[in-house]
């Protein structure tokens, strides 16, 4: 009851959405409301591409809600441009309503597949189902400075442990289609043997979202060399510390 509910609205036309919301819920906005819907939409496009109204009282609860354009959301889901909303959607969320946008549907699945691929690269050869979900839930915190300077480190565990069934529901189709995983759903257990050969790791690295590939490339490639991404990822695939390089990226 005391937790703030967090909503995200993906909207096709941000200016029109803010215009209508300002008429209906002007009090939700900070002083920025005086600048109008165009300016608010322009501010929304910075950073992670999401604009938040916070501390909004609603039906006896406190809520906050973020507004993101559908195009910006799809971009983040496919390429992990910032991993901000994509990271949230790698964890169980309640989708209240969804229109028939096939591009968005495909991007939501792509984001989950990418999360599994990145987790496989960072995990040892064999691991438990909970290990996998811990790794996935931790992805979006890996580069979050708040987690480094002392925000509750057990946060990831607190997300996964009570929600294992929800994680299973979210990822079961992807894991069942994954040749490296024996998914014993009736036992609630997953047995995986990940291919840690350079060839196996190279295939996984090539399947990662573009932004993460670029980050890994910039970590490994000295300035001025300008080798192509494929060549560098092949080098990383042969590195015994491949998983650590991915984590750094």
PDB file of C-alpha atoms in Angstrom:
ATOM      1  CA  UNK A   1       0.000   0.000   0.000  1.00  0.00           C
ATOM      2  CA  UNK A   2       2.826   2.411   0.780  1.00  0.00           C
ATOM      3  CA  UNK A   3       4.906   1.750  -2.329  1.00  0.00           C
ATOM      4  CA  UNK A   4       4.664   4.305  -5.091  1.00  0.00           C
ATOM      5  CA  UNK A   5       3.104   2.828  -8.241  1.00  0.00           C
ATOM      6  CA  UNK A   6       5.162   3.501 -11.330  1.00  0.00           C
ATOM      7  CA  UNK A   7       3.410   3.815 -14.700  1.00  0.00           C
ATOM      8  CA  UNK A   8       4.879   4.263 -18.168  1.00  0.00           C
ATOM      9  CA  UNK A   9       2.736   5.466 -21.081  1.00  0.00           C
ATOM     10  CA  UNK A  10       4.038   4.875 -24.590  1.00  0.00           C
ATOM     11  CA  UNK A  11       2.316   7.398 -26.853  1.00  0.00           C
ATOM     12  CA  UNK A  12       2.418   7.828 -30.623  1.00  0.00           C
ATOM     13  CA  UNK A  13       2.117  11.635 -30.522  1.00  0.00           C
ATOM     14  CA  UNK A  14       3.678  13.208 -27.431  1.00  0.00           C
ATOM     15  CA  UNK A  15       2.650  16.809 -28.167  1.00  0.00           C
ATOM     16  CA  UNK A  16      -1.051  15.927 -28.486  1.00  0.00           C
ATOM     17  CA  UNK A  17      -0.868  13.653 -25.425  1.00  0.00           C
ATOM     18  CA  UNK A  18       0.652  16.391 -23.224  1.00  0.00           C
ATOM     19  CA  UNK A  19      -1.787  18.962 -24.612  1.00  0.00           C
ATOM     20  CA  UNK A  20      -4.749  16.794 -23.567  1.00  0.00           C
ATOM     21  CA  UNK A  21      -3.178  15.843 -20.241  1.00  0.00           C
ATOM     22  CA  UNK A  22      -2.424  19.493 -19.382  1.00  0.00           C
ATOM     23  CA  UNK A  23      -6.123  20.269 -19.887  1.00  0.00           C
ATOM     24  CA  UNK A  24      -7.179  17.339 -17.720  1.00  0.00           C
ATOM     25  CA  UNK A  25      -4.380  17.051 -15.116  1.00  0.00           C
ATOM     26  CA  UNK A  26      -2.506  20.363 -15.077  1.00  0.00           C
ATOM     27  CA  UNK A  27      -1.625  19.968 -11.374  1.00  0.00           C
ATOM     28  CA  UNK A  28       0.464  16.863 -12.157  1.00  0.00           C
ATOM     29  CA  UNK A  29       3.105  18.999 -13.910  1.00  0.00           C
ATOM     30  CA  UNK A  30       5.931  21.042 -12.404  1.00  0.00           C
ATOM     31  CA  UNK A  31       6.490  24.703 -13.357  1.00  0.00           C
ATOM     32  CA  UNK A  32       7.236  23.405 -16.873  1.00  0.00           C
ATOM     33  CA  UNK A  33       3.493  23.465 -17.568  1.00  0.00           C
ATOM     34  CA  UNK A  34       3.769  27.192 -18.297  1.00  0.00           C
ATOM     35  CA  UNK A  35       5.887  26.398 -21.372  1.00  0.00           C
ATOM     36  CA  UNK A  36       3.167  24.234 -22.954  1.00  0.00           C
ATOM     37  CA  UNK A  37       3.021  20.798 -24.619  1.00  0.00           C
ATOM     38  CA  UNK A  38       5.599  21.408 -27.376  1.00  0.00           C
ATOM     39  CA  UNK A  39       8.288  22.428 -24.905  1.00  0.00           C
ATOM     40  CA  UNK A  40       7.460  19.537 -22.558  1.00  0.00           C
ATOM     41  CA  UNK A  41       7.727  17.096 -25.495  1.00  0.00           C
ATOM     42  CA  UNK A  42      11.035  18.667 -26.468  1.00  0.00           C
ATOM     43  CA  UNK A  43      12.366  18.154 -22.890  1.00  0.00           C
ATOM     44  CA  UNK A  44      11.017  14.576 -23.005  1.00  0.00           C
ATOM     45  CA  UNK A  45      13.286  13.776 -25.959  1.00  0.00           C
ATOM     46  CA  UNK A  46      16.477  14.356 -23.908  1.00  0.00           C
ATOM     47  CA  UNK A  47      18.275  11.680 -21.905  1.00  0.00           C
ATOM     48  CA  UNK A  48      16.311   8.435 -21.794  1.00  0.00           C
ATOM     49  CA  UNK A  49      13.488   9.934 -23.881  1.00  0.00           C
ATOM     50  CA  UNK A  50      10.977   9.810 -21.038  1.00  0.00           C
ATOM     51  CA  UNK A  51       9.209  12.617 -19.160  1.00  0.00           C
ATOM     52  CA  UNK A  52       8.060  11.945 -15.579  1.00  0.00           C
ATOM     53  CA  UNK A  53       5.320  13.449 -13.452  1.00  0.00           C
ATOM     54  CA  UNK A  54       5.941  12.301  -9.862  1.00  0.00           C
ATOM     55  CA  UNK A  55       4.175  12.361  -6.493  1.00  0.00           C
ATOM     56  CA  UNK A  56       0.724  12.306  -8.082  1.00  0.00           C
ATOM     57  CA  UNK A  57      -2.094  11.321  -5.664  1.00  0.00           C
ATOM     58  CA  UNK A  58      -4.457   8.834  -7.315  1.00  0.00           C
ATOM     59  CA  UNK A  59      -7.202   6.712  -5.682  1.00  0.00           C
ATOM     60  CA  UNK A  60      -5.599   6.957  -2.258  1.00  0.00           C
ATOM     61  CA  UNK A  61      -2.164   5.934  -3.609  1.00  0.00           C
ATOM     62  CA  UNK A  62       0.895   7.896  -4.646  1.00  0.00           C
ATOM     63  CA  UNK A  63       1.879   7.307  -8.268  1.00  0.00           C
ATOM     64  CA  UNK A  64       4.408   8.571 -10.775  1.00  0.00           C
ATOM     65  CA  UNK A  65       4.099   8.229 -14.507  1.00  0.00           C
ATOM     66  CA  UNK A  66       6.520   8.536 -17.372  1.00  0.00           C
ATOM     67  CA  UNK A  67       5.614   9.394 -20.954  1.00  0.00           C
ATOM     68  CA  UNK A  68       7.760   8.090 -23.818  1.00  0.00           C
ATOM     69  CA  UNK A  69       7.148   8.191 -27.555  1.00  0.00           C
ATOM     70  CA  UNK A  70       6.494   4.774 -29.111  1.00  0.00           C
ATOM     71  CA  UNK A  71       9.415   5.324 -31.517  1.00  0.00           C
ATOM     72  CA  UNK A  72      11.838   6.138 -28.672  1.00  0.00           C
ATOM     73  CA  UNK A  73      10.639   3.073 -26.758  1.00  0.00           C
ATOM     74  CA  UNK A  74      11.147   0.780 -29.767  1.00  0.00           C
ATOM     75  CA  UNK A  75      14.625   2.273 -30.295  1.00  0.00           C
ATOM     76  CA  UNK A  76      15.592   1.550 -26.676  1.00  0.00           C
ATOM     77  CA  UNK A  77      14.138  -1.972 -26.753  1.00  0.00           C
ATOM     78  CA  UNK A  78      15.999  -2.907 -29.943  1.00  0.00           C
ATOM     79  CA  UNK A  79      19.312  -1.120 -29.462  1.00  0.00           C
ATOM     80  CA  UNK A  80      19.523  -0.433 -25.694  1.00  0.00           C
ATOM     81  CA  UNK A  81      20.148   3.203 -26.522  1.00  0.00           C
ATOM     82  CA  UNK A  82      19.966   4.052 -22.798  1.00  0.00           C
ATOM     83  CA  UNK A  83      18.578   0.761 -21.361  1.00  0.00           C
ATOM     84  CA  UNK A  84      16.331   2.883 -19.131  1.00  0.00           C
ATOM     85  CA  UNK A  85      12.860   1.724 -20.168  1.00  0.00           C
ATOM     86  CA  UNK A  86      14.223  -1.429 -21.855  1.00  0.00           C
ATOM     87  CA  UNK A  87      15.791  -2.380 -18.498  1.00  0.00           C
ATOM     88  CA  UNK A  88      12.473  -1.999 -16.695  1.00  0.00           C
ATOM     89  CA  UNK A  89      10.770  -4.158 -19.299  1.00  0.00           C
ATOM     90  CA  UNK A  90      13.272  -6.989 -18.741  1.00  0.00           C
ATOM     91  CA  UNK A  91      11.602  -7.447 -15.365  1.00  0.00           C
ATOM     92  CA  UNK A  92       7.978  -8.476 -14.762  1.00  0.00           C
ATOM     93  CA  UNK A  93       5.596  -5.571 -15.300  1.00  0.00           C
ATOM     94  CA  UNK A  94       1.846  -5.422 -15.658  1.00  0.00           C
ATOM     95  CA  UNK A  95       0.862  -4.341 -19.168  1.00  0.00           C
ATOM     96  CA  UNK A  96      -2.495  -2.638 -18.690  1.00  0.00           C
ATOM     97  CA  UNK A  97      -3.343  -2.050 -22.331  1.00  0.00           C
ATOM     98  CA  UNK A  98      -1.534  -2.438 -25.614  1.00  0.00           C
ATOM     99  CA  UNK A  99      -2.505  -1.550 -29.160  1.00  0.00           C
ATOM    100  CA  UNK A 100      -1.758  -3.802 -32.136  1.00  0.00           C
ATOM    101  CA  UNK A 101       1.606  -2.286 -32.989  1.00  0.00           C
ATOM    102  CA  UNK A 102       3.519  -5.218 -34.463  1.00  0.00           C
ATOM    103  CA  UNK A 103       6.832  -3.292 -34.443  1.00  0.00           C
ATOM    104  CA  UNK A 104       6.465  -2.680 -30.716  1.00  0.00           C
ATOM    105  CA  UNK A 105       5.447  -6.306 -30.050  1.00  0.00           C
ATOM    106  CA  UNK A 106       8.544  -7.551 -31.891  1.00  0.00           C
ATOM    107  CA  UNK A 107      10.776  -5.045 -30.063  1.00  0.00           C
ATOM    108  CA  UNK A 108       9.475  -6.195 -26.639  1.00  0.00           C
ATOM    109  CA  UNK A 109      10.439  -9.802 -27.482  1.00  0.00           C
ATOM    110  CA  UNK A 110      13.786  -8.703 -28.948  1.00  0.00           C
ATOM    111  CA  UNK A 111      14.620  -6.910 -25.684  1.00  0.00           C
ATOM    112  CA  UNK A 112      13.993 -10.092 -23.655  1.00  0.00           C
ATOM    113  CA  UNK A 113      16.111 -12.185 -26.051  1.00  0.00           C
ATOM    114  CA  UNK A 114      18.931  -9.641 -25.783  1.00  0.00           C
ATOM    115  CA  UNK A 115      18.727  -9.769 -21.978  1.00  0.00           C
ATOM    116  CA  UNK A 116      19.074 -13.575 -22.060  1.00  0.00           C
ATOM    117  CA  UNK A 117      22.026 -13.365 -24.476  1.00  0.00           C
ATOM    118  CA  UNK A 118      23.858 -10.780 -22.351  1.00  0.00           C
ATOM    119  CA  UNK A 119      23.186 -12.838 -19.202  1.00  0.00           C
ATOM    120  CA  UNK A 120      24.513 -16.022 -20.860  1.00  0.00           C
ATOM    121  CA  UNK A 121      27.763 -14.211 -21.709  1.00  0.00           C
ATOM    122  CA  UNK A 122      28.216 -13.102 -18.090  1.00  0.00           C
ATOM    123  CA  UNK A 123      27.233 -16.371 -16.403  1.00  0.00           C
ATOM    124  CA  UNK A 124      29.436 -19.464 -15.984  1.00  0.00           C
ATOM    125  CA  UNK A 125      28.899 -22.597 -18.097  1.00  0.00           C
ATOM    126  CA  UNK A 126      26.123 -23.963 -15.868  1.00  0.00           C
ATOM    127  CA  UNK A 127      23.811 -22.088 -13.534  1.00  0.00           C
ATOM    128  CA  UNK A 128      20.389 -22.195 -11.902  1.00  0.00           C
ATOM    129  CA  UNK A 129      17.236 -20.511 -13.118  1.00  0.00           C
ATOM    130  CA  UNK A 130      17.426 -18.034 -10.255  1.00  0.00           C
ATOM    131  CA  UNK A 131      21.029 -17.178 -11.224  1.00  0.00           C
ATOM    132  CA  UNK A 132      19.789 -16.318 -14.705  1.00  0.00           C
ATOM    133  CA  UNK A 133      17.007 -14.054 -13.446  1.00  0.00           C
ATOM    134  CA  UNK A 134      19.378 -12.376 -10.978  1.00  0.00           C
ATOM    135  CA  UNK A 135      21.764 -11.654 -13.833  1.00  0.00           C
ATOM    136  CA  UNK A 136      18.971 -10.307 -16.060  1.00  0.00           C
ATOM    137  CA  UNK A 137      17.449  -8.181 -13.290  1.00  0.00           C
ATOM    138  CA  UNK A 138      20.908  -6.795 -12.543  1.00  0.00           C
ATOM    139  CA  UNK A 139      21.635  -5.721 -16.136  1.00  0.00           C
ATOM    140  CA  UNK A 140      20.051  -2.309 -15.870  1.00  0.00           C
ATOM    141  CA  UNK A 141      21.791  -1.674 -12.535  1.00  0.00           C
ATOM    142  CA  UNK A 142      25.272  -2.599 -13.770  1.00  0.00           C
ATOM    143  CA  UNK A 143      25.931   0.906 -15.033  1.00  0.00           C
ATOM    144  CA  UNK A 144      23.840   2.704 -12.409  1.00  0.00           C
ATOM    145  CA  UNK A 145      26.120   4.813 -10.200  1.00  0.00           C
ATOM    146  CA  UNK A 146      23.560   4.694  -7.361  1.00  0.00           C
ATOM    147  CA  UNK A 147      24.208   0.966  -6.988  1.00  0.00           C
ATOM    148  CA  UNK A 148      27.957   1.598  -6.764  1.00  0.00           C
ATOM    149  CA  UNK A 149      27.819   4.339  -4.140  1.00  0.00           C
ATOM    150  CA  UNK A 150      25.622   2.465  -1.735  1.00  0.00           C
ATOM    151  CA  UNK A 151      21.979   2.067  -2.749  1.00  0.00           C
ATOM    152  CA  UNK A 152      20.682  -1.234  -1.382  1.00  0.00           C
ATOM    153  CA  UNK A 153      22.767  -3.928  -3.091  1.00  0.00           C
ATOM    154  CA  UNK A 154      20.206  -6.552  -2.264  1.00  0.00           C
ATOM    155  CA  UNK A 155      17.747  -4.652  -4.473  1.00  0.00           C
ATOM    156  CA  UNK A 156      18.172  -7.155  -7.310  1.00  0.00           C
ATOM    157  CA  UNK A 157      17.546 -10.090  -4.972  1.00  0.00           C
ATOM    158  CA  UNK A 158      14.439  -8.344  -3.623  1.00  0.00           C
ATOM    159  CA  UNK A 159      13.131  -8.056  -7.181  1.00  0.00           C
ATOM    160  CA  UNK A 160      13.824 -11.662  -8.195  1.00  0.00           C
ATOM    161  CA  UNK A 161      13.062 -13.834  -5.157  1.00  0.00           C
ATOM    162  CA  UNK A 162       9.371 -12.928  -4.702  1.00  0.00           C
ATOM    163  CA  UNK A 163       8.811 -12.835  -8.481  1.00  0.00           C
ATOM    164  CA  UNK A 164      10.411 -16.032  -9.803  1.00  0.00           C
ATOM    165  CA  UNK A 165       7.057 -17.231 -11.197  1.00  0.00           C
ATOM    166  CA  UNK A 166       6.597 -13.929 -13.032  1.00  0.00           C
ATOM    167  CA  UNK A 167      10.135 -14.146 -14.450  1.00  0.00           C
ATOM    168  CA  UNK A 168       9.381 -17.704 -15.612  1.00  0.00           C
ATOM    169  CA  UNK A 169       6.244 -16.508 -17.363  1.00  0.00           C
ATOM    170  CA  UNK A 170       8.154 -13.692 -19.041  1.00  0.00           C
ATOM    171  CA  UNK A 171      11.080 -15.790 -20.264  1.00  0.00           C
ATOM    172  CA  UNK A 172       9.749 -19.347 -20.626  1.00  0.00           C
ATOM    173  CA  UNK A 173       9.053 -19.132 -24.391  1.00  0.00           C
ATOM    174  CA  UNK A 174      12.514 -17.733 -25.109  1.00  0.00           C
ATOM    175  CA  UNK A 175      14.236 -20.334 -22.923  1.00  0.00           C
ATOM    176  CA  UNK A 176      12.235 -23.190 -24.434  1.00  0.00           C
ATOM    177  CA  UNK A 177      13.378 -22.108 -27.913  1.00  0.00           C
ATOM    178  CA  UNK A 178      16.984 -21.849 -26.782  1.00  0.00           C
ATOM    179  CA  UNK A 179      19.078 -24.855 -27.867  1.00  0.00           C
ATOM    180  CA  UNK A 180      21.566 -24.388 -25.010  1.00  0.00           C
ATOM    181  CA  UNK A 181      18.942 -24.723 -22.310  1.00  0.00           C
ATOM    182  CA  UNK A 182      17.076 -27.761 -21.039  1.00  0.00           C
ATOM    183  CA  UNK A 183      13.995 -26.200 -19.525  1.00  0.00           C
ATOM    184  CA  UNK A 184      12.263 -28.584 -17.113  1.00  0.00           C
ATOM    185  CA  UNK A 185       9.219 -26.451 -16.564  1.00  0.00           C
ATOM    186  CA  UNK A 186       7.230 -29.087 -14.650  1.00  0.00           C
ATOM    187  CA  UNK A 187      10.080 -29.271 -12.123  1.00  0.00           C
ATOM    188  CA  UNK A 188      10.421 -25.498 -12.100  1.00  0.00           C
ATOM    189  CA  UNK A 189      14.041 -26.019 -12.982  1.00  0.00           C
ATOM    190  CA  UNK A 190      16.286 -24.923 -15.767  1.00  0.00           C
ATOM    191  CA  UNK A 191      19.422 -26.775 -16.768  1.00  0.00           C
ATOM    192  CA  UNK A 192      21.755 -24.899 -19.019  1.00  0.00           C
ATOM    193  CA  UNK A 193      25.098 -25.647 -20.513  1.00  0.00           C
ATOM    194  CA  UNK A 194      26.299 -22.518 -22.241  1.00  0.00           C
ATOM    195  CA  UNK A 195      28.762 -22.804 -25.113  1.00  0.00           C
ATOM    196  CA  UNK A 196      31.811 -20.947 -23.805  1.00  0.00           C
ATOM    197  CA  UNK A 197      33.922 -21.731 -26.873  1.00  0.00           C
ATOM    198  CA  UNK A 198      35.143 -18.653 -28.793  1.00  0.00           C
ATOM    199  CA  UNK A 199      32.736 -19.585 -31.614  1.00  0.00           C
ATOM    200  CA  UNK A 200      29.781 -19.809 -29.219  1.00  0.00           C
ATOM    201  CA  UNK A 201      30.653 -16.531 -27.514  1.00  0.00           C
ATOM    202  CA  UNK A 202      31.188 -14.772 -30.852  1.00  0.00           C
ATOM    203  CA  UNK A 203      27.685 -15.804 -31.993  1.00  0.00           C
ATOM    204  CA  UNK A 204      26.234 -14.385 -28.759  1.00  0.00           C
ATOM    205  CA  UNK A 205      28.270 -11.164 -28.981  1.00  0.00           C
ATOM    206  CA  UNK A 206      27.048 -10.620 -32.553  1.00  0.00           C
ATOM    207  CA  UNK A 207      23.439 -10.964 -31.303  1.00  0.00           C
ATOM    208  CA  UNK A 208      23.794  -8.215 -28.669  1.00  0.00           C
ATOM    209  CA  UNK A 209      22.070  -4.841 -29.140  1.00  0.00           C
ATOM    210  CA  UNK A 210      24.043  -2.321 -31.178  1.00  0.00           C
ATOM    211  CA  UNK A 211      24.787   0.141 -28.345  1.00  0.00           C
ATOM    212  CA  UNK A 212      26.302  -2.580 -26.139  1.00  0.00           C
ATOM    213  CA  UNK A 213      28.437  -3.835 -29.058  1.00  0.00           C
ATOM    214  CA  UNK A 214      29.695  -0.267 -29.549  1.00  0.00           C
ATOM    215  CA  UNK A 215      30.467   0.124 -25.827  1.00  0.00           C
ATOM    216  CA  UNK A 216      32.405  -3.158 -25.806  1.00  0.00           C
ATOM    217  CA  UNK A 217      34.258  -2.062 -28.955  1.00  0.00           C
ATOM    218  CA  UNK A 218      35.282   1.267 -27.424  1.00  0.00           C
ATOM    219  CA  UNK A 219      36.571  -0.514 -24.296  1.00  0.00           C
ATOM    220  CA  UNK A 220      38.746  -2.930 -26.256  1.00  0.00           C
ATOM    221  CA  UNK A 221      39.834  -0.953 -29.327  1.00  0.00           C
ATOM    222  CA  UNK A 222      42.602   1.592 -28.720  1.00  0.00           C
ATOM    223  CA  UNK A 223      41.863   5.015 -30.252  1.00  0.00           C
ATOM    224  CA  UNK A 224      43.107   5.447 -33.795  1.00  0.00           C
ATOM    225  CA  UNK A 225      42.968   1.748 -34.724  1.00  0.00           C
ATOM    226  CA  UNK A 226      39.430   1.957 -36.195  1.00  0.00           C
ATOM    227  CA  UNK A 227      38.926  -1.779 -36.588  1.00  0.00           C
ATOM    228  CA  UNK A 228      35.422  -2.891 -37.412  1.00  0.00           C
ATOM    229  CA  UNK A 229      33.019  -4.122 -34.736  1.00  0.00           C
ATOM    230  CA  UNK A 230      33.006  -7.729 -35.978  1.00  0.00           C
ATOM    231  CA  UNK A 231      36.795  -7.978 -35.770  1.00  0.00           C
ATOM    232  CA  UNK A 232      36.865  -6.621 -32.211  1.00  0.00           C
ATOM    233  CA  UNK A 233      34.009  -8.857 -31.023  1.00  0.00           C
ATOM    234  CA  UNK A 234      35.911 -11.849 -32.406  1.00  0.00           C
ATOM    235  CA  UNK A 235      38.878 -10.790 -30.264  1.00  0.00           C
ATOM    236  CA  UNK A 236      36.601 -10.439 -27.206  1.00  0.00           C
ATOM    237  CA  UNK A 237      35.129 -13.907 -27.887  1.00  0.00           C
ATOM    238  CA  UNK A 238      38.631 -15.382 -27.481  1.00  0.00           C
ATOM    239  CA  UNK A 239      39.267 -13.448 -24.247  1.00  0.00           C
ATOM    240  CA  UNK A 240      38.985 -15.539 -21.042  1.00  0.00           C
ATOM    241  CA  UNK A 241      37.480 -12.394 -19.437  1.00  0.00           C
ATOM    242  CA  UNK A 242      34.786 -12.063 -22.130  1.00  0.00           C
ATOM    243  CA  UNK A 243      31.947 -11.981 -19.553  1.00  0.00           C
ATOM    244  CA  UNK A 244      33.675  -9.224 -17.580  1.00  0.00           C
ATOM    245  CA  UNK A 245      34.160  -7.122 -20.743  1.00  0.00           C
ATOM    246  CA  UNK A 246      30.435  -7.494 -21.511  1.00  0.00           C
ATOM    247  CA  UNK A 247      29.602  -6.468 -17.934  1.00  0.00           C
ATOM    248  CA  UNK A 248      31.805  -3.385 -18.239  1.00  0.00           C
ATOM    249  CA  UNK A 249      30.109  -2.486 -21.521  1.00  0.00           C
TER     250      UNK A 249
END
